[in-house]
Coordinates of C-alpha atoms in Angstrom, one line a residue:
Chain A
X29 CA 48.5 -92.6 109.3
X30 CA 46.2 -95.5 108.8
X31 CA 43.2 -94.6 110.9
X32 CA 41.0 -94.6 107.9
X33 CA 42.0 -97.9 106.5
X34 CA 39.4 -100.0 108.3
X35 CA 36.6 -98.2 106.6
X36 CA 38.0 -96.3 103.7
X37 CA 36.5 -97.8 100.6
X38 CA 33.9 -95.3 99.3
X39 CA 34.1 -93.6 102.7
X40 CA 34.9 -90.0 103.3
X41 CA 38.2 -88.5 102.2
X42 CA 41.4 -89.6 104.0
X43 CA 42.6 -87.5 107.0
X44 CA 46.3 -87.3 106.4
X45 CA 49.1 -88.9 104.5
X46 CA 47.4 -92.2 103.7
X47 CA 49.1 -93.9 100.7
X48 CA 45.7 -94.7 99.2
X49 CA 42.8 -92.6 98.0
X50 CA 39.3 -93.3 99.3
X51 CA 38.6 -95.5 96.3
X52 CA 41.5 -97.7 97.2
X53 CA 43.9 -96.6 94.4
X54 CA 47.4 -95.5 95.2
X55 CA 47.7 -91.7 95.4
X56 CA 50.3 -89.6 93.6
X57 CA 53.8 -89.2 95.0
X58 CA 54.1 -85.8 96.7
X59 CA 57.4 -84.0 96.6
X60 CA 58.0 -80.7 98.5
X61 CA 60.3 -77.9 97.3
X62 CA 61.4 -75.4 100.0
X63 CA 64.2 -72.9 100.5
X64 CA 65.0 -69.2 100.9
X65 CA 63.4 -66.4 98.8
X66 CA 64.9 -66.1 95.3
X67 CA 66.9 -69.3 95.4
X68 CA 65.1 -70.7 92.3
X69 CA 62.3 -72.9 93.6
X70 CA 59.7 -71.8 91.1
X71 CA 62.3 -71.9 88.3
X72 CA 63.2 -75.5 89.3
X73 CA 59.5 -76.5 89.4
X74 CA 59.0 -75.0 86.0
X75 CA 62.0 -76.9 84.6
X76 CA 60.9 -80.1 86.2
X77 CA 57.4 -79.7 84.7
X78 CA 59.0 -79.3 81.2
X79 CA 61.3 -82.2 81.7
X80 CA 58.7 -84.6 83.1
X81 CA 55.3 -83.6 81.6
X82 CA 55.6 -85.9 78.6
X83 CA 56.2 -89.0 80.7
X84 CA 54.2 -88.3 83.8
X85 CA 50.8 -87.0 84.8
X86 CA 51.8 -83.9 86.9
X87 CA 50.3 -81.2 89.0
X88 CA 51.7 -78.3 91.2
X89 CA 50.6 -76.7 94.4
X90 CA 52.2 -73.3 95.2
X91 CA 52.3 -71.6 98.6
X92 CA 52.8 -67.9 98.1
X93 CA 53.4 -65.3 100.7
X94 CA 51.5 -62.8 98.6
X95 CA 48.9 -65.1 97.0
X96 CA 49.2 -66.4 93.5
X97 CA 52.5 -64.8 92.4
X98 CA 54.3 -68.2 91.9
X99 CA 51.2 -69.8 90.4
X100 CA 50.9 -67.0 87.9
X101 CA 54.6 -67.3 86.9
X102 CA 54.0 -71.0 86.2
X103 CA 50.8 -70.1 84.2
X104 CA 52.6 -67.4 82.2
X105 CA 55.4 -69.9 81.4
X106 CA 52.7 -72.4 80.4
X107 CA 54.6 -75.3 81.9
X108 CA 51.3 -77.1 82.7
X109 CA 47.6 -76.5 81.8
X110 CA 46.1 -74.1 84.3
X111 CA 43.8 -76.7 85.9
X112 CA 46.9 -78.5 87.1
X113 CA 48.2 -75.6 89.1
X114 CA 46.7 -74.6 92.5
X115 CA 47.7 -71.8 94.8
X116 CA 47.3 -72.1 98.6
X117 CA 46.9 -68.9 100.6
X118 CA 49.2 -68.9 103.6
X119 CA 48.3 -65.9 105.8
X120 CA 51.8 -64.4 105.9
X121 CA 53.2 -67.7 107.3
X122 CA 54.3 -70.0 104.4
X123 CA 56.2 -72.3 106.8
X124 CA 53.0 -72.9 108.9
X125 CA 51.1 -74.1 105.8
X126 CA 53.7 -76.7 105.0
X127 CA 54.6 -77.9 108.4
X128 CA 52.5 -76.9 111.4
X129 CA 49.0 -76.8 109.8
X130 CA 49.0 -78.7 106.5
X131 CA 45.2 -78.9 106.1
X132 CA 44.9 -76.4 103.2
X133 CA 47.7 -78.1 101.3
X134 CA 46.2 -81.6 101.8
X135 CA 42.9 -80.3 100.4
X136 CA 44.7 -78.8 97.4
X137 CA 46.5 -82.1 96.6
X138 CA 43.3 -84.1 97.1
X139 CA 41.3 -81.7 94.9
X140 CA 43.9 -81.9 92.1
X141 CA 43.7 -85.7 92.2
X142 CA 39.9 -85.6 92.1
X143 CA 39.7 -83.0 89.4
X144 CA 42.6 -83.7 87.0
X145 CA 43.7 -87.2 88.1
X146 CA 44.9 -89.8 88.0
X147 CA 48.2 -88.2 88.8
X148 CA 51.7 -89.7 89.1
X149 CA 53.4 -86.7 90.8
X150 CA 52.4 -83.6 92.7
X151 CA 55.1 -80.9 93.3
X152 CA 54.3 -78.8 96.4
X153 CA 56.3 -75.6 96.4
X154 CA 56.7 -73.6 99.6
X155 CA 56.7 -69.8 99.6
X156 CA 60.2 -68.4 100.0
X157 CA 61.1 -68.7 103.6
X158 CA 64.0 -69.2 106.0
X159 CA 66.5 -71.9 106.6
X160 CA 64.4 -73.7 109.2
X161 CA 61.3 -74.3 107.0
X162 CA 60.7 -77.9 106.3
X163 CA 57.7 -79.9 105.1
X164 CA 55.6 -82.1 107.3
X165 CA 55.8 -85.9 106.6
X166 CA 52.0 -85.7 106.7
X167 CA 52.0 -83.6 103.5
X168 CA 54.9 -84.8 101.3
X169 CA 56.8 -88.1 100.8
X170 CA 60.1 -86.4 100.1
X171 CA 61.5 -82.9 100.1
X172 CA 64.0 -80.9 98.1
X173 CA 65.7 -77.9 99.6
X174 CA 66.8 -75.3 97.1
X175 CA 69.6 -72.8 98.0
X176 CA 71.7 -70.8 95.6
X177 CA 75.4 -69.8 95.4
X178 CA 74.5 -66.1 95.4
X179 CA 72.8 -66.4 98.8
X180 CA 76.2 -66.9 100.4
X181 CA 78.5 -69.9 100.2
X182 CA 78.4 -70.3 104.0
X183 CA 74.8 -71.6 104.0
X184 CA 75.7 -75.3 103.8
X185 CA 78.2 -74.8 106.7
X186 CA 75.5 -73.0 108.8
X187 CA 73.2 -76.0 108.3
X188 CA 69.7 -75.9 109.7
X189 CA 66.8 -78.4 109.2
X190 CA 66.4 -77.7 105.5
X191 CA 70.1 -78.1 104.5
X192 CA 70.7 -80.9 106.9
X193 CA 67.6 -83.1 106.6
X194 CA 66.1 -82.6 103.1
X195 CA 66.1 -85.7 101.0
X196 CA 67.8 -83.7 98.2
X197 CA 69.8 -80.5 98.6
X198 CA 70.0 -78.4 95.4
X199 CA 72.6 -75.7 95.1
X200 CA 71.3 -73.6 92.3
X201 CA 72.7 -70.8 90.0
X202 CA 76.2 -72.3 89.8
X203 CA 76.8 -70.2 86.8
X204 CA 76.9 -67.1 89.1
X205 CA 79.6 -68.5 91.4
X206 CA 82.5 -66.6 89.7
X207 CA 80.6 -63.3 89.9
X208 CA 79.7 -63.5 93.5
X209 CA 82.9 -65.1 94.8
X210 CA 81.3 -68.3 95.9
X211 CA 83.5 -71.3 96.4
X212 CA 81.6 -74.4 95.0
X213 CA 84.2 -76.9 96.3
X214 CA 83.8 -75.5 99.8
X215 CA 80.0 -75.6 99.5
X216 CA 80.2 -79.2 98.5
X217 CA 82.5 -80.1 101.3
X218 CA 80.3 -78.3 103.9
X219 CA 77.2 -80.0 102.5
X220 CA 78.8 -83.4 102.7
X221 CA 79.8 -82.7 106.4
X222 CA 76.2 -81.7 107.3
X223 CA 74.4 -84.3 105.3
X224 CA 76.6 -87.4 105.3
X225 CA 75.2 -89.7 102.6
X226 CA 72.1 -87.6 101.6
X227 CA 72.5 -86.4 98.0
X228 CA 73.4 -82.9 96.8
X229 CA 72.9 -81.6 93.2
X230 CA 74.7 -78.5 91.9
X231 CA 72.8 -77.0 89.0
X232 CA 72.5 -74.1 86.6
X233 CA 69.2 -73.8 84.8
X234 CA 70.8 -71.4 82.4
X235 CA 72.9 -74.0 80.7
X236 CA 72.9 -77.8 79.9
X237 CA 72.1 -80.2 81.5
X238 CA 69.8 -77.8 83.4
X239 CA 67.4 -79.7 85.7
X240 CA 68.4 -83.2 84.5
X241 CA 70.0 -84.4 87.7
X242 CA 67.0 -83.3 89.8
X243 CA 64.6 -84.8 87.3
X244 CA 66.5 -88.1 87.5
X245 CA 66.3 -88.0 91.3
X246 CA 62.5 -87.4 91.1
X247 CA 62.2 -90.4 88.7
X248 CA 64.0 -92.6 91.2
X249 CA 61.7 -91.4 94.0
X250 CA 58.7 -92.3 91.9
X251 CA 60.1 -95.8 91.1
X252 CA 60.6 -96.4 94.9
X253 CA 57.1 -95.1 95.7
X254 CA 55.6 -97.5 93.2
X255 CA 57.6 -100.5 94.3
Chain B
X2 CA 33.9 -83.8 130.2
X3 CA 37.6 -83.3 130.0
X4 CA 38.6 -79.7 130.5
X5 CA 41.9 -80.5 128.8
X6 CA 40.1 -81.6 125.6
X7 CA 38.7 -78.0 125.5
X8 CA 42.2 -76.6 125.6
X9 CA 43.2 -78.9 122.7
X10 CA 40.3 -77.8 120.6
X11 CA 40.6 -74.1 121.5
X12 CA 44.4 -73.9 121.0
X13 CA 45.3 -71.4 118.3
X14 CA 47.8 -74.0 117.1
X15 CA 45.1 -76.7 116.5
X16 CA 45.9 -77.4 112.8
X17 CA 42.6 -76.5 111.2
X18 CA 43.7 -73.7 108.9
X19 CA 42.7 -70.6 110.9
X20 CA 46.2 -69.1 110.6
X21 CA 45.5 -68.1 107.0
X22 CA 42.4 -66.1 107.8
X23 CA 42.1 -62.6 109.4
X24 CA 38.4 -62.5 110.1
X25 CA 38.1 -59.3 108.1
X26 CA 41.0 -57.6 109.8
X27 CA 43.1 -57.4 106.7
X28 CA 40.5 -55.4 104.8
X29 CA 39.7 -53.3 107.9
X30 CA 43.4 -52.4 108.3
X31 CA 43.7 -51.4 104.7
X32 CA 40.5 -49.3 104.9
X33 CA 41.9 -47.5 108.0
X34 CA 39.3 -48.9 110.4
X35 CA 41.9 -50.8 112.5
X36 CA 44.9 -48.7 113.2
X37 CA 46.0 -49.9 116.7
X38 CA 44.9 -51.6 119.8
X39 CA 41.9 -49.4 120.6
X40 CA 40.3 -49.8 117.1
X41 CA 41.2 -53.5 117.1
X42 CA 39.2 -53.8 120.3
X43 CA 36.2 -52.1 118.8
X44 CA 36.4 -54.2 115.7
X45 CA 36.5 -57.4 117.7
X46 CA 33.7 -56.3 120.0
X47 CA 31.5 -55.7 116.9
X48 CA 32.5 -59.0 115.4
X49 CA 31.8 -60.9 118.7
X50 CA 28.3 -59.5 119.0
X51 CA 27.4 -60.3 115.4
X52 CA 29.3 -63.1 113.5
X53 CA 30.7 -64.4 116.9
X54 CA 27.2 -64.8 118.4
X55 CA 25.8 -66.6 115.3
X56 CA 28.9 -68.9 115.1
X57 CA 28.7 -69.7 118.8
X58 CA 25.0 -70.5 118.6
X59 CA 25.5 -72.8 115.6
X60 CA 28.4 -74.5 117.4
X61 CA 26.3 -74.9 120.6
X62 CA 23.3 -76.4 118.6
X63 CA 25.6 -78.8 116.8
X64 CA 27.2 -79.8 120.0
X65 CA 23.9 -80.9 121.5
X66 CA 23.2 -83.0 118.5
X67 CA 20.9 -80.8 116.3
X68 CA 20.9 -82.0 112.6
X69 CA 24.1 -80.6 111.0
X70 CA 22.4 -80.3 107.5
X71 CA 19.7 -78.0 108.9
X72 CA 22.3 -76.0 110.8
X73 CA 24.5 -75.7 107.7
X74 CA 21.6 -74.3 105.7
X75 CA 20.8 -71.9 108.6
X76 CA 24.5 -70.8 108.5
X77 CA 24.2 -70.1 104.8
X78 CA 21.1 -68.0 105.3
X79 CA 22.9 -66.0 108.0
X80 CA 26.0 -65.3 105.8
X81 CA 25.2 -62.7 103.2
X82 CA 28.6 -62.6 101.6
X83 CA 29.4 -65.4 99.1
X84 CA 33.1 -65.0 99.9
X85 CA 32.4 -65.6 103.6
X86 CA 30.4 -68.6 102.8
X87 CA 33.3 -70.0 100.8
X88 CA 35.7 -69.2 103.6
X89 CA 33.5 -70.8 106.2
X90 CA 33.2 -74.0 104.2
X91 CA 36.9 -74.1 103.5
X92 CA 37.7 -73.7 107.2
X93 CA 35.0 -76.3 108.0
X94 CA 36.6 -78.8 105.7
X95 CA 40.0 -78.2 107.3
X96 CA 38.6 -78.5 110.8
X97 CA 36.8 -81.7 109.8
X98 CA 40.1 -83.3 108.8
X99 CA 41.9 -82.2 111.9
X100 CA 39.1 -83.3 114.2
X101 CA 38.6 -86.7 112.5
X102 CA 42.3 -87.4 113.0
X103 CA 42.2 -86.2 116.6
X104 CA 38.9 -87.6 117.8
X105 CA 37.8 -90.4 115.4
X106 CA 34.0 -90.5 115.5
X107 CA 31.2 -91.9 113.4
X108 CA 29.4 -88.5 113.5
X109 CA 32.4 -86.7 112.0
X110 CA 32.8 -89.4 109.3
X111 CA 29.1 -88.9 108.5
X112 CA 29.5 -85.1 108.3
X113 CA 32.5 -85.6 106.0
X114 CA 30.5 -87.9 103.8
X115 CA 27.6 -85.5 103.6
X116 CA 29.8 -82.4 103.0
X117 CA 33.0 -83.6 101.2
X118 CA 33.9 -80.0 100.3
X119 CA 33.1 -78.7 103.8
X120 CA 30.2 -77.6 106.0
X121 CA 30.2 -74.2 107.8
X122 CA 33.0 -74.1 110.3
X123 CA 30.9 -73.5 113.4
X124 CA 28.7 -76.5 112.6
X125 CA 31.8 -78.7 112.2
X126 CA 33.2 -77.2 115.4
X127 CA 30.1 -78.3 117.4
X128 CA 30.2 -81.8 116.0
X129 CA 34.0 -81.9 116.8
X130 CA 33.3 -80.8 120.3
X131 CA 30.8 -83.7 120.7
X132 CA 33.5 -86.1 119.4
X133 CA 35.9 -84.7 121.9
X134 CA 33.4 -85.3 124.7
X135 CA 32.6 -81.6 125.1
X136 CA 29.2 -79.9 125.4
X137 CA 27.4 -76.8 124.1
X138 CA 29.1 -74.4 126.5
X139 CA 32.6 -75.5 125.4
X140 CA 31.7 -75.4 121.7
X141 CA 30.3 -71.9 122.1
X142 CA 33.4 -70.8 123.9
X143 CA 35.6 -72.0 121.1
X144 CA 33.5 -70.3 118.4
X145 CA 33.1 -67.0 120.3
X146 CA 36.8 -66.8 121.3
X147 CA 38.0 -67.7 117.7
X148 CA 35.8 -64.8 116.4
X149 CA 38.1 -62.4 118.2
X150 CA 41.4 -64.2 118.5
X151 CA 41.8 -64.6 114.7
X152 CA 41.6 -60.9 113.9
X153 CA 43.8 -60.1 116.9
X154 CA 46.7 -62.4 115.8
X155 CA 46.3 -61.3 112.2
X156 CA 46.6 -57.6 113.2
X157 CA 49.9 -58.4 115.0
X158 CA 51.2 -59.5 111.6
X159 CA 49.4 -56.8 109.5
X160 CA 50.3 -53.7 111.6
X161 CA 53.3 -55.1 113.5
X162 CA 51.1 -54.3 116.5
X163 CA 52.8 -55.0 119.9
X164 CA 51.7 -58.6 120.7
X165 CA 51.2 -57.7 124.3
X166 CA 48.7 -55.0 123.3
X167 CA 46.8 -57.5 121.1
X168 CA 46.6 -60.0 123.9
X169 CA 45.4 -57.3 126.3
X170 CA 42.6 -56.6 123.9
X171 CA 41.5 -60.3 124.2
X172 CA 41.7 -60.2 127.9
X173 CA 39.5 -57.0 128.1
X174 CA 37.0 -58.7 125.8
X175 CA 36.8 -61.9 128.0
X176 CA 33.7 -60.8 130.1
X177 CA 31.9 -60.0 126.8
X178 CA 32.9 -63.4 125.5
X179 CA 31.2 -64.9 128.6
X180 CA 28.0 -63.0 128.0
X181 CA 27.9 -63.9 124.3
X182 CA 28.5 -67.6 125.1
X183 CA 25.6 -67.5 127.6
X184 CA 23.2 -66.2 124.9
X185 CA 24.6 -68.6 122.3
X186 CA 24.1 -71.6 124.5
X187 CA 20.5 -70.6 125.4
X188 CA 19.8 -70.2 121.7
X189 CA 21.5 -73.4 120.7
X190 CA 19.4 -75.4 123.3
X191 CA 16.2 -73.7 122.1
X192 CA 16.9 -75.0 118.6
X193 CA 16.4 -78.6 119.9
X194 CA 12.7 -78.0 120.3
X195 CA 12.1 -74.9 118.2
X196 CA 14.1 -75.4 115.1
X197 CA 16.8 -73.3 113.5
X198 CA 14.5 -70.2 113.6
X199 CA 15.6 -69.9 117.2
X200 CA 19.2 -69.1 116.1
X201 CA 20.2 -65.5 116.2
X202 CA 20.7 -63.8 112.9
X203 CA 23.0 -60.9 113.8
X204 CA 25.1 -59.6 111.0
X205 CA 27.7 -56.9 110.5
X206 CA 27.1 -55.4 107.0
X207 CA 30.5 -53.8 106.9
X208 CA 32.2 -57.2 107.6
X209 CA 30.2 -58.7 104.7
X210 CA 31.0 -55.9 102.3
X211 CA 34.6 -55.9 103.4
X212 CA 34.9 -59.6 102.7
X213 CA 33.6 -59.1 99.2
X214 CA 36.1 -56.3 98.6
X215 CA 38.9 -58.3 100.0
X216 CA 38.2 -61.4 97.9
X217 CA 38.6 -59.3 94.8
X218 CA 42.1 -58.0 95.7
X219 CA 44.9 -59.3 93.5
X220 CA 47.4 -59.3 96.3
X221 CA 46.7 -60.1 99.9
X222 CA 48.3 -61.8 102.9
X223 CA 45.2 -63.6 104.2
X224 CA 42.6 -65.8 102.5
X225 CA 39.8 -63.9 104.2

C-alpha cells in the first residue's frame, strides 16, 4: 500500500500498511496473535512482554469480545506500563476487527506510536475466536496462531486458515498433554502435513524454557523487518 | 454520477468501523426499550427523525462543498453527549482512512490534515461522497440509512433477533428514509447561502442519556 508515498512527508497519516510513518521513519513491526478462546494468547503476550521488554520498545493492542478484559489482565500483571496497552472494542465480532474492517486497530497502533514511540514492536492480540480467524496483511506483518493441547489434539489435522497459514503455529500447554490424553507426536505430524515448511513451536509457559522459542522467532522477524 | 459508487459507500461491509457500534441499541436493549422487531422499529424511527436527520443534513451539506470545519463545529453543537461526540469522531477518523484508500482525493487529505483524530462522521461521509463522485442526495441516503441499519444489525447480535425480522424493519422504514433524505438535502443546500444555522437540530434526549450511561459500563459488546 503505497498510495501515500508521493506526498507523505508531513502529510496526513497513512491509510494502511505503509512501512513508513508520516514523518518518513520506519514504523514498528506488527505481529498478530490469534487463536481459539482459552488457548493462551494473553498469557503468551504477557510472557513475550516480560522476555523482550528490556531489549525492545514494546506496545500491545488487545481486541476483546467483552471490552478490556485482556487489557486489564496485562495491566494487573504489570507486564508493560499502562500507556503501552490499548484495548480496541470489537462489537461482538473480534474477527471482523482484525480482518474485514481493520480501521480501529490501525488507529490504535498509530496512536501508540505517536504517544509512546518510537516503538520496535507492537503485538496485536485478537479476541478469542474460531479456527478461521486470521489477521489482514493490512494490519500485521506476521501472525502467530495459538492453539493448546487441551482443546483437542485433532485441531492440527482439521486445519483451517489459522493453523495452515499462520507464520508461526504455537501449540500451548504441553504440560497438560498427559492429563487430557493428547498425543503431541501426532499433533506435530499433523501440523507438519498442514503447514509444510512453516514453523511450529510446542510450549508450556508453566516450566522452562517457557516462551523462549516464540521470543526467538519474534527477534528473527524483527531482524528481517529491519533488514 | 456512478450509482455503483453509492453501493460501495453504503455497503454495510465498507471497512469504516461501523460494526463495533450499535447506535444506542445496546443500552436500549439492556434498559428493556428494545425487546423485539416492533420495538426495534420504533427505536429506529425515532433515531431516523432525530440523529438521522441531523447526520443526513450534515452529510448533504458537506457533499455540496460547504466548509467542513464549520460543519464539524455545527455537529458538535448538535451532539449533547460527550460520549457520542467521541464516538462520532472515532467513526469519522475510520471512515476517513477507508475513503482515502478507496477514492484518493485532495479534499479528503486536507480533511485528514485538519482533523488528524477525526471529524464528525457525517461530515467525513459527505466529503467522501464528493470524492466518490456522488452528490448531496446520495450522501444523505448513506447517513440516513446508516442511522437505522446500525441498530438493526446490532440488535440481531444482542437479542438473537431473527435476521429476517430485522431486515423487514429496515424495509418498512424505507419510505420514511426517503422523506428524511428529502428534508436533509433541502437543509444541506440551504446551508450554502444561509450558513450552518440552516441545519436541523433534532435530538433524542434518551439516546444522549443512554449513550452516557453506556459509556460508563465496565462490560459491553459495542463501543457505543
